[in-house]
PDB file of C-alpha atoms in Angstrom:
ATOM      1  CA  GLN A 739      43.664   3.680 164.121  1.00  0.00           C
ATOM      2  CA  VAL A 740      44.418   3.084 160.439  1.00  0.00           C
ATOM      3  CA  GLN A 741      41.918   3.611 157.666  1.00  0.00           C
ATOM      4  CA  LEU A 742      42.480   1.751 154.412  1.00  0.00           C
ATOM      5  CA  VAL A 743      40.727   2.461 151.142  1.00  0.00           C
ATOM      6  CA  GLU A 744      41.116   0.158 148.162  1.00  0.00           C
ATOM      7  CA  SER A 745      40.538   1.138 144.549  1.00  0.00           C
ATOM      8  CA  GLY A 746      41.252  -0.114 141.059  1.00  0.00           C
ATOM      9  CA  GLY A 747      38.940  -3.095 140.859  1.00  0.00           C
ATOM     10  CA  GLY A 748      36.574  -3.626 137.970  1.00  0.00           C
ATOM     11  CA  LEU A 749      35.615  -5.854 135.085  1.00  0.00           C
ATOM     12  CA  VAL A 750      38.389  -7.214 132.888  1.00  0.00           C
ATOM     13  CA  GLN A 751      38.610  -9.909 130.249  1.00  0.00           C
ATOM     14  CA  ALA A 752      40.564 -13.051 130.943  1.00  0.00           C
ATOM     15  CA  GLY A 753      44.230 -12.417 130.219  1.00  0.00           C
ATOM     16  CA  GLY A 754      43.933  -8.777 131.164  1.00  0.00           C
ATOM     17  CA  SER A 755      45.522  -6.786 133.969  1.00  0.00           C
ATOM     18  CA  LEU A 756      44.467  -4.534 136.811  1.00  0.00           C
ATOM     19  CA  THR A 757      46.411  -2.473 139.288  1.00  0.00           C
ATOM     20  CA  LEU A 758      44.795  -2.357 142.698  1.00  0.00           C
ATOM     21  CA  SER A 759      45.689   0.432 145.099  1.00  0.00           C
ATOM     22  CA  CYS A 760      45.236   0.816 148.824  1.00  0.00           C
ATOM     23  CA  ALA A 761      45.636   4.207 150.451  1.00  0.00           C
ATOM     24  CA  ALA A 762      46.312   4.392 154.170  1.00  0.00           C
ATOM     25  CA  SER A 763      45.402   7.248 156.445  1.00  0.00           C
ATOM     26  CA  ARG A 764      48.241   6.997 158.917  1.00  0.00           C
ATOM     27  CA  ARG A 765      51.510   8.888 158.547  1.00  0.00           C
ATOM     28  CA  THR A 766      53.457   6.028 160.180  1.00  0.00           C
ATOM     29  CA  PHE A 767      52.507   3.839 157.235  1.00  0.00           C
ATOM     30  CA  ASP A 768      56.100   2.731 156.707  1.00  0.00           C
ATOM     31  CA  ASN A 769      56.070   1.026 160.127  1.00  0.00           C
ATOM     32  CA  TYR A 770      53.454  -1.453 158.957  1.00  0.00           C
ATOM     33  CA  ALA A 771      53.595  -4.470 156.742  1.00  0.00           C
ATOM     34  CA  MET A 772      50.748  -4.515 154.256  1.00  0.00           C
ATOM     35  CA  GLY A 773      48.949  -7.471 152.776  1.00  0.00           C
ATOM     36  CA  TRP A 774      46.481  -8.224 150.028  1.00  0.00           C
ATOM     37  CA  PHE A 775      43.835 -10.897 150.500  1.00  0.00           C
ATOM     38  CA  ARG A 776      40.868 -11.963 148.428  1.00  0.00           C
ATOM     39  CA  GLN A 777      37.546 -13.606 149.027  1.00  0.00           C
ATOM     40  CA  ALA A 778      35.378 -15.233 146.391  1.00  0.00           C
ATOM     41  CA  PRO A 779      31.662 -15.957 147.005  1.00  0.00           C
ATOM     42  CA  ASP A 780      31.143 -18.768 149.511  1.00  0.00           C
ATOM     43  CA  MET A 781      34.894 -19.066 150.063  1.00  0.00           C
ATOM     44  CA  GLY A 782      37.191 -18.110 152.902  1.00  0.00           C
ATOM     45  CA  ARG A 783      39.472 -15.108 152.741  1.00  0.00           C
ATOM     46  CA  GLU A 784      42.844 -16.132 151.337  1.00  0.00           C
ATOM     47  CA  PHE A 785      46.283 -14.596 151.361  1.00  0.00           C
ATOM     48  CA  VAL A 786      47.592 -13.169 148.100  1.00  0.00           C
ATOM     49  CA  ALA A 787      50.717 -11.160 148.886  1.00  0.00           C
ATOM     50  CA  ALA A 788      52.373  -9.039 151.553  1.00  0.00           C
ATOM     51  CA  ILE A 789      55.213  -6.564 151.866  1.00  0.00           C
ATOM     52  CA  THR A 790      57.150  -5.319 154.866  1.00  0.00           C
ATOM     53  CA  GLY A 791      57.168  -1.691 155.942  1.00  0.00           C
ATOM     54  CA  ASN A 792      60.328  -0.653 154.123  1.00  0.00           C
ATOM     55  CA  GLY A 793      59.419  -2.724 151.074  1.00  0.00           C
ATOM     56  CA  GLY A 794      62.474  -4.896 151.525  1.00  0.00           C
ATOM     57  CA  THR A 795      60.677  -8.230 151.782  1.00  0.00           C
ATOM     58  CA  THR A 796      57.670  -9.538 149.936  1.00  0.00           C
ATOM     59  CA  TYR A 797      55.655 -12.727 150.285  1.00  0.00           C
ATOM     60  CA  SER A 798      53.335 -14.177 147.682  1.00  0.00           C
ATOM     61  CA  SER A 799      51.074 -17.160 147.522  1.00  0.00           C
ATOM     62  CA  ALA A 800      52.557 -19.896 145.369  1.00  0.00           C
ATOM     63  CA  SER A 801      49.697 -19.896 142.906  1.00  0.00           C
ATOM     64  CA  GLU A 802      49.823 -16.154 142.157  1.00  0.00           C
ATOM     65  CA  LYS A 803      53.530 -15.488 142.495  1.00  0.00           C
ATOM     66  CA  ARG A 804      54.197 -15.401 138.762  1.00  0.00           C
ATOM     67  CA  ARG A 805      51.241 -13.173 137.923  1.00  0.00           C
ATOM     68  CA  PHE A 806      50.752 -10.794 140.866  1.00  0.00           C
ATOM     69  CA  THR A 807      53.259  -8.280 142.230  1.00  0.00           C
ATOM     70  CA  ILE A 808      52.954  -6.274 145.418  1.00  0.00           C
ATOM     71  CA  SER A 809      54.725  -2.954 145.882  1.00  0.00           C
ATOM     72  CA  ARG A 810      54.406   0.169 147.977  1.00  0.00           C
ATOM     73  CA  ASP A 811      55.123   3.868 147.852  1.00  0.00           C
ATOM     74  CA  ASN A 812      55.601   5.081 151.407  1.00  0.00           C
ATOM     75  CA  ALA A 813      55.724   8.707 150.314  1.00  0.00           C
ATOM     76  CA  LYS A 814      52.134   8.263 149.109  1.00  0.00           C
ATOM     77  CA  ASN A 815      51.009   5.941 151.933  1.00  0.00           C
ATOM     78  CA  THR A 816      49.892   3.515 149.255  1.00  0.00           C
ATOM     79  CA  VAL A 817      50.358  -0.168 148.534  1.00  0.00           C
ATOM     80  CA  TYR A 818      49.692  -1.688 145.123  1.00  0.00           C
ATOM     81  CA  LEU A 819      48.880  -5.084 143.698  1.00  0.00           C
ATOM     82  CA  GLN A 820      49.662  -5.508 140.025  1.00  0.00           C
ATOM     83  CA  THR A 821      47.620  -8.384 138.667  1.00  0.00           C
ATOM     84  CA  ASN A 822      48.457  -9.829 135.247  1.00  0.00           C
ATOM     85  CA  SER A 823      47.092 -12.644 133.083  1.00  0.00           C
ATOM     86  CA  LEU A 824      43.876 -12.650 135.065  1.00  0.00           C
ATOM     87  CA  LYS A 825      41.732 -15.766 135.057  1.00  0.00           C
ATOM     88  CA  PRO A 826      38.030 -16.180 135.860  1.00  0.00           C
ATOM     89  CA  GLU A 827      39.034 -17.919 139.097  1.00  0.00           C
ATOM     90  CA  ASP A 828      40.794 -14.701 140.218  1.00  0.00           C
ATOM     91  CA  ALA A 829      37.413 -13.005 140.524  1.00  0.00           C
ATOM     92  CA  ALA A 830      36.869 -11.975 144.129  1.00  0.00           C
ATOM     93  CA  VAL A 831      36.711  -9.035 146.474  1.00  0.00           C
ATOM     94  CA  TYR A 832      40.283  -7.960 147.119  1.00  0.00           C
ATOM     95  CA  TYR A 833      41.141  -6.519 150.519  1.00  0.00           C
ATOM     96  CA  CYS A 834      44.210  -4.774 151.800  1.00  0.00           C
ATOM     97  CA  ALA A 835      45.208  -5.044 155.434  1.00  0.00           C
ATOM     98  CA  ALA A 836      47.803  -3.612 157.786  1.00  0.00           C
ATOM     99  CA  ASP A 837      50.048  -5.607 160.099  1.00  0.00           C
ATOM    100  CA  THR A 838      51.226  -3.243 162.827  1.00  0.00           C
ATOM    101  CA  LEU A 839      53.925  -5.701 163.926  1.00  0.00           C
ATOM    102  CA  ASN A 840      55.477  -5.468 160.453  1.00  0.00           C
ATOM    103  CA  MET A 841      55.768  -9.215 159.963  1.00  0.00           C
ATOM    104  CA  GLY A 842      54.023  -9.337 156.609  1.00  0.00           C
ATOM    105  CA  THR A 843      53.409 -13.075 156.611  1.00  0.00           C
ATOM    106  CA  PRO A 844      50.239 -14.871 155.509  1.00  0.00           C
ATOM    107  CA  PRO A 845      48.077 -15.578 158.555  1.00  0.00           C
ATOM    108  CA  LEU A 846      45.006 -13.352 158.549  1.00  0.00           C
ATOM    109  CA  SER A 847      45.231 -13.079 162.318  1.00  0.00           C
ATOM    110  CA  ARG A 848      48.387 -10.949 162.006  1.00  0.00           C
ATOM    111  CA  TYR A 849      46.490  -8.125 160.350  1.00  0.00           C
ATOM    112  CA  ASN A 850      44.879  -5.524 162.579  1.00  0.00           C
ATOM    113  CA  TYR A 851      43.195  -3.214 160.118  1.00  0.00           C
ATOM    114  CA  TRP A 852      41.238  -3.963 156.969  1.00  0.00           C
ATOM    115  CA  GLY A 853      39.813  -2.004 154.097  1.00  0.00           C
ATOM    116  CA  GLN A 854      36.332  -2.447 152.681  1.00  0.00           C
ATOM    117  CA  GLY A 855      37.529  -4.265 149.578  1.00  0.00           C
ATOM    118  CA  THR A 856      37.409  -3.735 145.835  1.00  0.00           C
ATOM    119  CA  GLN A 857      35.630  -6.102 143.464  1.00  0.00           C
ATOM    120  CA  VAL A 858      37.530  -7.776 140.639  1.00  0.00           C
ATOM    121  CA  THR A 859      35.454  -9.505 137.994  1.00  0.00           C
ATOM    122  CA  VAL A 860      37.064 -11.498 135.185  1.00  0.00           C
ATOM    123  CA  SER A 861      35.045 -12.462 132.131  1.00  0.00           C
ATOM    124  CA  SER A 862      35.953 -15.545 130.145  1.00  0.00           C
TER     125      SER A 862
END
């Protein structure tokens, strides 16, 4: 069982930045790929970025690749999402998730464990 707790969301003006964090409970954290997803009201959950267990490979959605960066610190059991140049359309609940097969690719179905999410609100 893996428990994931996101933090770092909040209200930011358009053009601003936030760093989202996700802390994992399990000591074998570095065996898992980690992903960030987001879900806006009345929309499906969409892939944002993912990173493999050793941090050697990252994947990002085409639309956010230039503005969002995923990273991890395995010593702290934490994965981060640096979000820059935020737009009102980036507003959503952001979720982190663990892929115990360490694939770290987009499909939601690959991810076994999910956090509760952190809200990001962007004012125009």
